Coordinates of C-alpha atoms and ligand atoms in Angstrom, one line a residue:
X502 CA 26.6 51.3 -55.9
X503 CA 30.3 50.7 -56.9
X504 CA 30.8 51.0 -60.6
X505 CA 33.4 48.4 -61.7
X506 CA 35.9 48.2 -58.9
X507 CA 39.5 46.5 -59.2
X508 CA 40.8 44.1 -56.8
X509 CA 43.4 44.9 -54.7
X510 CA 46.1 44.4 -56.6
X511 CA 44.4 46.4 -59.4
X512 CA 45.6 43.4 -62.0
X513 CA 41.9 42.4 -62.5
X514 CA 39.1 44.3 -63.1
X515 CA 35.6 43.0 -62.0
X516 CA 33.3 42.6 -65.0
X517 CA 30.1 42.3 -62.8
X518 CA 26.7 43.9 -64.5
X519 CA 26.3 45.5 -60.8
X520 CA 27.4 45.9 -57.5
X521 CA 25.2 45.6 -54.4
X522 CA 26.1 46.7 -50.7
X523 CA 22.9 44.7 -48.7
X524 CA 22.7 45.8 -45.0
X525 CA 20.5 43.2 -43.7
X526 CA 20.2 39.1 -44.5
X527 CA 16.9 39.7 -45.8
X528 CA 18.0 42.5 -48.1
X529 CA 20.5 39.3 -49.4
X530 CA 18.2 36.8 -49.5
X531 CA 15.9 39.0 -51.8
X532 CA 18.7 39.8 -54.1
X533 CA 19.9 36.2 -54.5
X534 CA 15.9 35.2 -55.3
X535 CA 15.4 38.0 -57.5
X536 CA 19.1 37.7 -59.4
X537 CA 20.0 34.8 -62.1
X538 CA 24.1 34.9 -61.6
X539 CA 25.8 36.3 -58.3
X540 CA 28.7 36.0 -56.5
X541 CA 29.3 37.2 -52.9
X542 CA 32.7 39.5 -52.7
X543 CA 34.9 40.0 -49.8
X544 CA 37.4 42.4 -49.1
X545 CA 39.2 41.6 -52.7
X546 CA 42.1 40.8 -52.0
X547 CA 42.3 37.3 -54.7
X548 CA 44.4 37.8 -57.7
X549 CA 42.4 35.9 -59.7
X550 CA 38.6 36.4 -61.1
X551 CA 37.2 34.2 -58.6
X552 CA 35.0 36.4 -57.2
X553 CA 33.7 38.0 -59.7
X554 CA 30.4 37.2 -61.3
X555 CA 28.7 37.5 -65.0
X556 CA 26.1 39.4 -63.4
X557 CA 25.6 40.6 -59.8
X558 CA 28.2 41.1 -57.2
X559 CA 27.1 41.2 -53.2
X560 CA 29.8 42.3 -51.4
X561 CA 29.5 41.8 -47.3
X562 CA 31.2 44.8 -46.2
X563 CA 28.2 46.2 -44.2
X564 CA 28.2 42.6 -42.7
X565 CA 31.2 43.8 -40.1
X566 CA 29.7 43.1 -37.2
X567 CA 30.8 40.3 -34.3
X568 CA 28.1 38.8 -32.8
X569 CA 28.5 36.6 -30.4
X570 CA 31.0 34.8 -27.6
X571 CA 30.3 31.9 -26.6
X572 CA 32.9 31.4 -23.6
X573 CA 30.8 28.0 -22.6
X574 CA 32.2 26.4 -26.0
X575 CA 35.0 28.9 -26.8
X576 CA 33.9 29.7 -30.5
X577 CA 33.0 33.4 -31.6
X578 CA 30.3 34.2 -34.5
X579 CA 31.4 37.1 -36.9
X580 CA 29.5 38.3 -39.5
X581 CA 30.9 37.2 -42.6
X582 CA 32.7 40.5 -44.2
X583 CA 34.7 41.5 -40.7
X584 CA 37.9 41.3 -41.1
X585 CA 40.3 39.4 -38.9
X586 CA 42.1 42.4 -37.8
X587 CA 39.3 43.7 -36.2
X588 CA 38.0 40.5 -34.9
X589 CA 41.3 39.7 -33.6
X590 CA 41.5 42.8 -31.6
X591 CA 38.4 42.5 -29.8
X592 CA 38.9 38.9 -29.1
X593 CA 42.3 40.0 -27.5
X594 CA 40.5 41.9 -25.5
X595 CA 38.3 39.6 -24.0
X596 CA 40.9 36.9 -23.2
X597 CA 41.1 34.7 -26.3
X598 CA 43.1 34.4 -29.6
X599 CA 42.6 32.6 -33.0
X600 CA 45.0 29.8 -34.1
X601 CA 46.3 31.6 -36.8
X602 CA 46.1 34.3 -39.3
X603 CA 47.7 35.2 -42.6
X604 CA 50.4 37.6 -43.3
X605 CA 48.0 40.9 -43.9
X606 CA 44.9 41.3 -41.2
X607 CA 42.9 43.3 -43.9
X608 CA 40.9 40.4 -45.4
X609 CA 37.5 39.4 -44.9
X610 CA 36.9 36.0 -42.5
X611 CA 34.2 34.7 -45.2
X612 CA 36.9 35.5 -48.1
X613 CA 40.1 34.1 -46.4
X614 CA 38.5 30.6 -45.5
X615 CA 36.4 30.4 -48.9
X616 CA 39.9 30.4 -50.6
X617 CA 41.9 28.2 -48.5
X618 CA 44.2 30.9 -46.9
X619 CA 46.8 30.2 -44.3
X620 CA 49.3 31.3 -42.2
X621 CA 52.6 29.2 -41.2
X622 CA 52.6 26.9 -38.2
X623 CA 53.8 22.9 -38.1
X624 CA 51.1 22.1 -35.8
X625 CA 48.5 25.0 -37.3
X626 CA 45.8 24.4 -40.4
X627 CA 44.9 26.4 -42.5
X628 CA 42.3 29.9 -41.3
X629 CA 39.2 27.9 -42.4
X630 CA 39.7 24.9 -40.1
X631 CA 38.8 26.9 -37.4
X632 CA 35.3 27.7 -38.8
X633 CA 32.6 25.1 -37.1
X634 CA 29.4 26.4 -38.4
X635 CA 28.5 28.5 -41.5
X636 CA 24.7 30.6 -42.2
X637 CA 24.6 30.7 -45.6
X638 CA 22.0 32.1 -48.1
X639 CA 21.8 29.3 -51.0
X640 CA 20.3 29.8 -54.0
X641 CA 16.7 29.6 -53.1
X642 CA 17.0 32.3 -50.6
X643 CA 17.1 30.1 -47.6
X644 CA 19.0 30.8 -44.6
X645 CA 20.6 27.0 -44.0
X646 CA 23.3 26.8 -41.1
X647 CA 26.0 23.8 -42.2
X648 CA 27.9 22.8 -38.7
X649 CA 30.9 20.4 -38.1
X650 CA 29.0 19.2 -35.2
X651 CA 26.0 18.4 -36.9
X652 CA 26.6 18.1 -40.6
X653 CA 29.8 15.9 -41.2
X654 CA 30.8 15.4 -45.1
X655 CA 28.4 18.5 -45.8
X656 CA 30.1 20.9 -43.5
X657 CA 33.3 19.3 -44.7
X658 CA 32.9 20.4 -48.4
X659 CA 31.1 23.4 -47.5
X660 CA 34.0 25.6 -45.9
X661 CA 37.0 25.9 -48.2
X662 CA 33.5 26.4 -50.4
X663 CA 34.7 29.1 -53.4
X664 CA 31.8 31.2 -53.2
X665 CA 30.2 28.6 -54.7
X666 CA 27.5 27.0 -52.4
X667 CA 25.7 30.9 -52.0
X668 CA 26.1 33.7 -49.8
X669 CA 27.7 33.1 -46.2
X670 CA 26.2 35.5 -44.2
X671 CA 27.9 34.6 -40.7
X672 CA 30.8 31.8 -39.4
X673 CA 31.4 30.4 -36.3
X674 CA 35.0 29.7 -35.3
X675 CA 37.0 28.3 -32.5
X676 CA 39.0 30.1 -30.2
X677 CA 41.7 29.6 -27.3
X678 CA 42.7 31.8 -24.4
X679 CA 44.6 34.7 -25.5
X680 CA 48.6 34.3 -25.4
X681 CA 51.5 36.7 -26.2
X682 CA 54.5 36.1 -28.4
X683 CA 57.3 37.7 -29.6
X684 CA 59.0 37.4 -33.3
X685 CA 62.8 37.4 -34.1
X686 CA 64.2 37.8 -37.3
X687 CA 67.4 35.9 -38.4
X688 CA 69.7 36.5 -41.9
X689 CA 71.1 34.5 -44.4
X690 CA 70.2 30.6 -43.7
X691 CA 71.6 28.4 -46.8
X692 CA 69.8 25.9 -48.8
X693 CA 72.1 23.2 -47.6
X694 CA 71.4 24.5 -43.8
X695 CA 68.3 23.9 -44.1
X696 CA 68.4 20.8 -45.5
X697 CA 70.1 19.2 -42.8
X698 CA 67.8 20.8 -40.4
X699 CA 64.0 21.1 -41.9
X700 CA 62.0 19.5 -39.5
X701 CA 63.8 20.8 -36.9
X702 CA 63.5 24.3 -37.5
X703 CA 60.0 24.6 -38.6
X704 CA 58.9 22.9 -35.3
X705 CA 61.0 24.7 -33.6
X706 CA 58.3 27.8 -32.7
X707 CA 55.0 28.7 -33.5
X708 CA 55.2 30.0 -36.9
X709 CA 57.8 30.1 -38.9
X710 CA 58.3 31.6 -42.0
X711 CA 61.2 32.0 -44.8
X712 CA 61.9 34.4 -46.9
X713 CA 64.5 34.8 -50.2
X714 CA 64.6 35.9 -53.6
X715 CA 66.1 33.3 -55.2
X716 CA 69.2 35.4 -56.3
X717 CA 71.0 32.3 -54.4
X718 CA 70.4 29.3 -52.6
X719 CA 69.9 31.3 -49.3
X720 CA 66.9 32.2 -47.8
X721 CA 67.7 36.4 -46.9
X722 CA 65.4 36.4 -43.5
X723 CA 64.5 33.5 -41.4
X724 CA 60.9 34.5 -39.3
X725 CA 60.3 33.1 -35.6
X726 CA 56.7 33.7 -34.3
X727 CA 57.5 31.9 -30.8
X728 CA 54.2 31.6 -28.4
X729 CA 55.3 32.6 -24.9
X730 CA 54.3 31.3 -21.6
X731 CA 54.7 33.6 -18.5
X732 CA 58.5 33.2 -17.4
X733 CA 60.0 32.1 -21.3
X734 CA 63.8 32.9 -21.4
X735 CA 63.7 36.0 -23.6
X736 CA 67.5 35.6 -24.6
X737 CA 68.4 34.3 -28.2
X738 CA 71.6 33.1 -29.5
X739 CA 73.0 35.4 -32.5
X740 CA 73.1 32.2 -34.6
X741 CA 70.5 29.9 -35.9
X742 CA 71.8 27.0 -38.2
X743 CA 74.5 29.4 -39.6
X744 CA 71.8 32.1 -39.9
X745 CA 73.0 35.7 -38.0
X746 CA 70.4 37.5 -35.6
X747 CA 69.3 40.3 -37.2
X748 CA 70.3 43.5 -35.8
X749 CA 67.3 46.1 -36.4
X750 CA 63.4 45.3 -37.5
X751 CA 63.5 44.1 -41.0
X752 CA 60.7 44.4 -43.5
X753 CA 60.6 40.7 -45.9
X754 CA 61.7 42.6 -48.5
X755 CA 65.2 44.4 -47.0
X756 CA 65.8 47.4 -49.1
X757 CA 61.9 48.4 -47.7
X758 CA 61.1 50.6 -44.4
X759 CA 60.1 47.8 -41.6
X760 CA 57.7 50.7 -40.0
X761 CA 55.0 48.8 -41.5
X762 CA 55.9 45.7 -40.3
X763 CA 54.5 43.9 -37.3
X764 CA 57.5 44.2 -34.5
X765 CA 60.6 42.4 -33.8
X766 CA 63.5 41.9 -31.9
X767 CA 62.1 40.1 -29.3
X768 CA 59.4 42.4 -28.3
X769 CA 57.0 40.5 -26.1
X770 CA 53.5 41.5 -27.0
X771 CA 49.6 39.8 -28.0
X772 CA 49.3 37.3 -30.6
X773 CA 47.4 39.3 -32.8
X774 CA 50.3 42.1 -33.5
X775 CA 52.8 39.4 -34.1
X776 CA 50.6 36.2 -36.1
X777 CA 50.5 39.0 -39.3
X778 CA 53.6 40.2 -40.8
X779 CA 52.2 43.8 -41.3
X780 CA 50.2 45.8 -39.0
X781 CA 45.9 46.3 -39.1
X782 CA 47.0 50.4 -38.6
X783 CA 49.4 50.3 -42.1
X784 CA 46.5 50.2 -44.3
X785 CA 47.9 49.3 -48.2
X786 CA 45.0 50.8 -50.6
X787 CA 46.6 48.8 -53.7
X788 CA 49.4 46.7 -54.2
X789 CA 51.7 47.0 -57.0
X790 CA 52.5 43.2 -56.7
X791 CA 50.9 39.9 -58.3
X792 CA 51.1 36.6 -56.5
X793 CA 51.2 32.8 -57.2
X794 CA 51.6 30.1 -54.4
X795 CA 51.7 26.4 -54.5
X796 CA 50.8 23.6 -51.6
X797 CA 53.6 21.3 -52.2
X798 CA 53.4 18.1 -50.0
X799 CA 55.3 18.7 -46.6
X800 CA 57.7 15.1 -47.8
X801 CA 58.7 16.9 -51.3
X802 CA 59.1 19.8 -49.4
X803 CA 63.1 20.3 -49.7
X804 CA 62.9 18.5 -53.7
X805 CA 60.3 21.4 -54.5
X806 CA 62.9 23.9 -52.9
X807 CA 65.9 22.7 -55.0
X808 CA 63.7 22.8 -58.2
X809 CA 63.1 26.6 -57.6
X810 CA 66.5 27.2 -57.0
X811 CA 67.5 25.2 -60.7
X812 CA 64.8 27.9 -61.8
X813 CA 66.8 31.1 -60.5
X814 CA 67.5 32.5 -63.0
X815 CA 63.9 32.6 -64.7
X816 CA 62.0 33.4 -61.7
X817 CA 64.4 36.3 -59.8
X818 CA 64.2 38.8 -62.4
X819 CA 60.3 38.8 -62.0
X820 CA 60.5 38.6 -58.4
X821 CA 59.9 40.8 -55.1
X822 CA 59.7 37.8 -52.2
X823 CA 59.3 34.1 -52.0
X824 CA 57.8 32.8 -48.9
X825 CA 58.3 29.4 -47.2
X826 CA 55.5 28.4 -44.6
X827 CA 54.1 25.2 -43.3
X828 CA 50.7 24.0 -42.8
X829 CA 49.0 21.3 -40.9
X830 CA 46.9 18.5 -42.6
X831 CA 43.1 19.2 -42.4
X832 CA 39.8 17.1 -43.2
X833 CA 38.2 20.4 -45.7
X834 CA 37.4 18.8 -49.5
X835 CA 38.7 22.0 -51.0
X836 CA 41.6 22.8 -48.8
X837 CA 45.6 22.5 -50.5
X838 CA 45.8 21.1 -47.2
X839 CA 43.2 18.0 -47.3
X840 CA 44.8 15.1 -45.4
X841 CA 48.4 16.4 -46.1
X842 CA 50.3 18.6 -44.5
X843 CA 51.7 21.2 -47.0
X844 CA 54.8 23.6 -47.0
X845 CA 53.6 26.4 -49.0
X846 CA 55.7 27.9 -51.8
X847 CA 54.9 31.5 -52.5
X848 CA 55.7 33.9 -54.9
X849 CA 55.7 38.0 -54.7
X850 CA 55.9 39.0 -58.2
X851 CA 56.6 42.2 -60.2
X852 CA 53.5 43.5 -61.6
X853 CA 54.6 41.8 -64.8
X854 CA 51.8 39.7 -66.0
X855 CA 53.5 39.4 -69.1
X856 CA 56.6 37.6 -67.8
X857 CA 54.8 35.9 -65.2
X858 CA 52.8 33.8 -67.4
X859 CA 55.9 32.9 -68.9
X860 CA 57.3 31.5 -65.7
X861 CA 54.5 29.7 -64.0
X862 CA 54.1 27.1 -66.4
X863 CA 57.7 26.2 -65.7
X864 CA 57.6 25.9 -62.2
X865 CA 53.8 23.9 -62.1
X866 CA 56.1 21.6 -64.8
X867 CA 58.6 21.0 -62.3
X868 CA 56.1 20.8 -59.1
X869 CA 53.7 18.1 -61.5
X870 CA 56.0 15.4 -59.7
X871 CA 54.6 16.5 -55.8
X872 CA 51.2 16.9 -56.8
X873 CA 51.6 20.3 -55.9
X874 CA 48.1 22.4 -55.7
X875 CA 48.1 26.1 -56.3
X876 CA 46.4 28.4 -54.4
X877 CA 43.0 29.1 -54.8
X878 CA 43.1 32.8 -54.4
X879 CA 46.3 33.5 -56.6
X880 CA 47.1 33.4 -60.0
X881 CA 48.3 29.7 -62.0
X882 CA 47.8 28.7 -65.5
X883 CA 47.5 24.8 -64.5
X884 CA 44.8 23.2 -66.6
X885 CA 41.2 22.4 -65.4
X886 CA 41.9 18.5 -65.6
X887 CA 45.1 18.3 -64.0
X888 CA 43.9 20.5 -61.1
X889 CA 40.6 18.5 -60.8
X890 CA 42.9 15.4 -60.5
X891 CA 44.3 16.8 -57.7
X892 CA 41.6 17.2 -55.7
X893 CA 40.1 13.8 -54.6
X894 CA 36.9 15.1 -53.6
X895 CA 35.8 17.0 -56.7
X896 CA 33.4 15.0 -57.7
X897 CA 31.8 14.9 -54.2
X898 CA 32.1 19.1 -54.0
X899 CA 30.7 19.2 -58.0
X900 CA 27.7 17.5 -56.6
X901 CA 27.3 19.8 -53.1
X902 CA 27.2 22.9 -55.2
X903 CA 24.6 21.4 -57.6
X904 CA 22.6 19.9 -54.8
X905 CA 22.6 24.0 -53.0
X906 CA 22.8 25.9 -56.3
X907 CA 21.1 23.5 -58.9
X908 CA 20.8 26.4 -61.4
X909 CA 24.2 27.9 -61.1
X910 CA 23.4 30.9 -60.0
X911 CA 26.6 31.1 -58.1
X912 CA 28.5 30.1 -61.1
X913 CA 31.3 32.4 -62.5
X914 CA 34.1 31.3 -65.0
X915 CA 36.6 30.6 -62.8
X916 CA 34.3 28.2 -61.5
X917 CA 33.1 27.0 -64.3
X918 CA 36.6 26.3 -65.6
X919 CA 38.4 24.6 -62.8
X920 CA 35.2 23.1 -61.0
X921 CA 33.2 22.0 -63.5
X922 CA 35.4 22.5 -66.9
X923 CA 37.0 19.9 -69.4
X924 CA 39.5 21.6 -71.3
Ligands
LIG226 C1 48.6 41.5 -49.7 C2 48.0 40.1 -49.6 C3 48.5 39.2 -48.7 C4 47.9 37.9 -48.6 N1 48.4 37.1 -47.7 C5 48.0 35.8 -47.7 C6 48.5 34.9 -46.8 O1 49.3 35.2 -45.9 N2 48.1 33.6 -46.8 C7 47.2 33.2 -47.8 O2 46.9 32.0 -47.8 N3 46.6 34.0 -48.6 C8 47.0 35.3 -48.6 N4 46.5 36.2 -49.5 C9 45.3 35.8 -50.3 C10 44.0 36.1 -49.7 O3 44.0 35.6 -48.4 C11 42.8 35.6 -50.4 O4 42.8 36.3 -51.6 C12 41.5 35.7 -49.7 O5 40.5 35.2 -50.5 C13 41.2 37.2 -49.4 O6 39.9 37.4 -48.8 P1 38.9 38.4 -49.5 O7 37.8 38.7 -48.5 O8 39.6 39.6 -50.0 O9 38.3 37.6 -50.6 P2 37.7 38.0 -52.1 O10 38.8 38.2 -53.0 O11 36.8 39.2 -51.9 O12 36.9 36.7 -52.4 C14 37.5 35.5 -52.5 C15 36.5 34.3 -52.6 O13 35.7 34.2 -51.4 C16 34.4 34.3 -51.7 N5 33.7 35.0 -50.7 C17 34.0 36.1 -50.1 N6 33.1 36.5 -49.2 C18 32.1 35.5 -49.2 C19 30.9 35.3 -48.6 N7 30.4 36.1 -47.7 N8 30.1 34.2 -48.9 C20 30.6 33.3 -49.9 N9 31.7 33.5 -50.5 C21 32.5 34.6 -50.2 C22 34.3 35.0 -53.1 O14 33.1 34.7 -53.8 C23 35.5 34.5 -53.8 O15 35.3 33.2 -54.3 C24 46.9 37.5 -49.6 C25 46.4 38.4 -50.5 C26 47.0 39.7 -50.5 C27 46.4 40.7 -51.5

């Protein structure tokens, strides 16, 4: 039994009655009959409270097991606390690959696509859409299994689900022959660059991603994740829209040691060692870090930038890193992403809750005009009612987690306040 763990960033402290550690479904399904208010915990790694729980907390790390390959339909089962470093591993070493994962392989399957999370990619959704089936312990105590396949608008609301519909115990997701890749770093792209050439550089690779502190309108380290067939050209020009090659491994922030970075400079190797930005073998017990992101609409993409950089000098004091990253459109109710794709604005912050909550309600001023939806799994001060608006399936998720968790069981304030809250 845990007694009152932090999250990983230590900037929130669980306020769960108790902590349970089930080994077995059976074990979960007699603790979600038995208990009154639960909540199922991944690896936590949110910034937010919403996994925590007014009463119980189940938390799936003993659920680390994968189960199963299906090479007939090319999906792979995975209990729901594994986490994707170790399932990406394996699944490299039986021939296949995952479309995408985030920039640290330390979180949970079952927690990454609850929230929404995402790595960069034009033509690449977000981690959940690759999920097509869920076993889930609802409220009740019954096993159900939700599948894409089978279950349509259900399945649909079900994925990017909160924590809220019960307890996933397992997830099915798609999978693709393995491939290699290799990442290149490049310094000091301006604003104005990348104005003129957006589109064109973010479909230039893979994945790309951007990184700057908003000291000026220059993004410090451009990111290429570039998939690689068998006989790719492995030279690179030394200039990329008037950004320079950069000469040695970098880490995003540039006065840090890159050691624990995934590697660079070309090095050709599998997709799983250069998808993350850090490596599964650095393993960070805390962060000293808090983190905000929003899902601005891809066509406001370059507005949304601009607006940040009128905001300089307000948000670089407080800062470590801002990341740029695109992400395709999905179908998933709850996903930033829902039937637009999204550049993602993200924010590495000092651990300075004090002046961060001064800054965000500037920036979610300014981003009102793109709709822009904040992360799930990070920290915003956007009201209930305007984030509600922004979501046009609310109503139709409210009424899924009534229809599997009629009590609210699986209710915590976080939920309570931006699902089903007024004020
Ligand atoms: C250093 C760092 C880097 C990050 N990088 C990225 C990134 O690149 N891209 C990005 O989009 N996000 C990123 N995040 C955010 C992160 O992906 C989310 O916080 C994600 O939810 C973490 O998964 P977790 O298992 O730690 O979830 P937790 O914080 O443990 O839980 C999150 C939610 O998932 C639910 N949940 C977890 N397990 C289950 C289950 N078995 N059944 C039902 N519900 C469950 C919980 O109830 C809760 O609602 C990062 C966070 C950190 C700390």
């Amino acid at each position: 039994m845990i007694e009152n763990p932090s999250n990983w960033a230590g900037n929130y402290r669980y306020r769960a009655v108790q902590f349970h550690q089930p080994e077995t479904v059976q074990q979960i399904q007699e603790l979600v009959v038995q208990g009154s208010k639960l909540k199922a915990l991944g690896t936590r790694h949110s910034f937010n409270d919403i996994a925590d729980s007014p009463g119980d907390i189940i938390s799936l790390e003993h659920f680390n097991k994968i189960v199963a390959l299906d090479r007939e339909h090319h999906t792979v089962t995975v209990e729901a606390g594994v986490r994707y470093g170790q399932l990406a591993r394996w699944l490299y070493g039986e021939g296949y690959a995952l479309h995408n994962l985030a920039s640290l392989p330390h979180i949970s399957v079952a927690g990454a696509c609850a929230t929404g999370t995402h790595g960069s990619g034009d033509k690449h959704g977000n981690l959940a859409t690759a999920v097509s089936a869920l076993e889930i312990v609802t409220a009740s105590g019954e096993l159900v299994v939700l599948s894409r396949e089978k279950d349509g608008d259900q399945f649909r609301g079900a994925v990017v689900g909160l924590g809220g519909l019960g307890v996933i115990t397992k997830l099915t997701l798609d999978v693709s022959p393995t491939f290699e890749m290799r990442q290149d770093v490049y310094e000091n792209l301006p604003l104005a660059e990348l104005e003129e050439h957006f589109d064109e550089l973010f479909s230039s690779v893979y994945s790309v991603s951007l990184f700057t502190d908003w000291r000026k309108a220059t993004f410090n380290q451009v990111w290429l994740k570039r998939h690689l067939p068998d006989h790719a050209p492995t030279h690179l020009g030394p200039q990329l829209f008037r950004a320079t090659l950069a000469a040695s491994p970098l880490h995003p922030i540039a006065a840090l040691s890159a050691e624990n970075c995934t590697e660079q400079m070309g090095v050709r190797g599998p997709w799983y060692e250069r998808l993350p930005h850090f490596r599964m073998d650095f393993t960070p017990s805390s962060g000293e870090e808090l983190q905000s992101e929003y899902l601005v609409p891809r066509q406001h993409a370059l507005k949304a930038l601009r607006v940040i950089d009128q905001l300089q000098e307000y948000i670089a004091p407080l800062l470590q890193i801002s990341e740029i990253r695109s992400i395709a459109a999905d179908d998933l109710w709850m996903s930033p992403c829902f039937k637009q794709a999204c550049i993602g604005i993200h924010f590495t912050w000092k651990k300075d809750w004090e002046g961060v909550q001064k800054v965000l309600p500037l920036i979610e001023e300014q981003f009102a005009q793109f709709d822009a939806r904040p992360h799930w799994a990070k920290l915003f001060m956007m009201s209930p009612v305007r984030l509600q608006s922004l979501y046009e399936k609310m109503p139709d998720f409210r009424r899924l987690l009534e229809h599997y968790d009629p009590q609210g069981k699986f209710r915590n304030a976080y939920l309570d306040k931006y699902i089903f809250g007024v004020s």
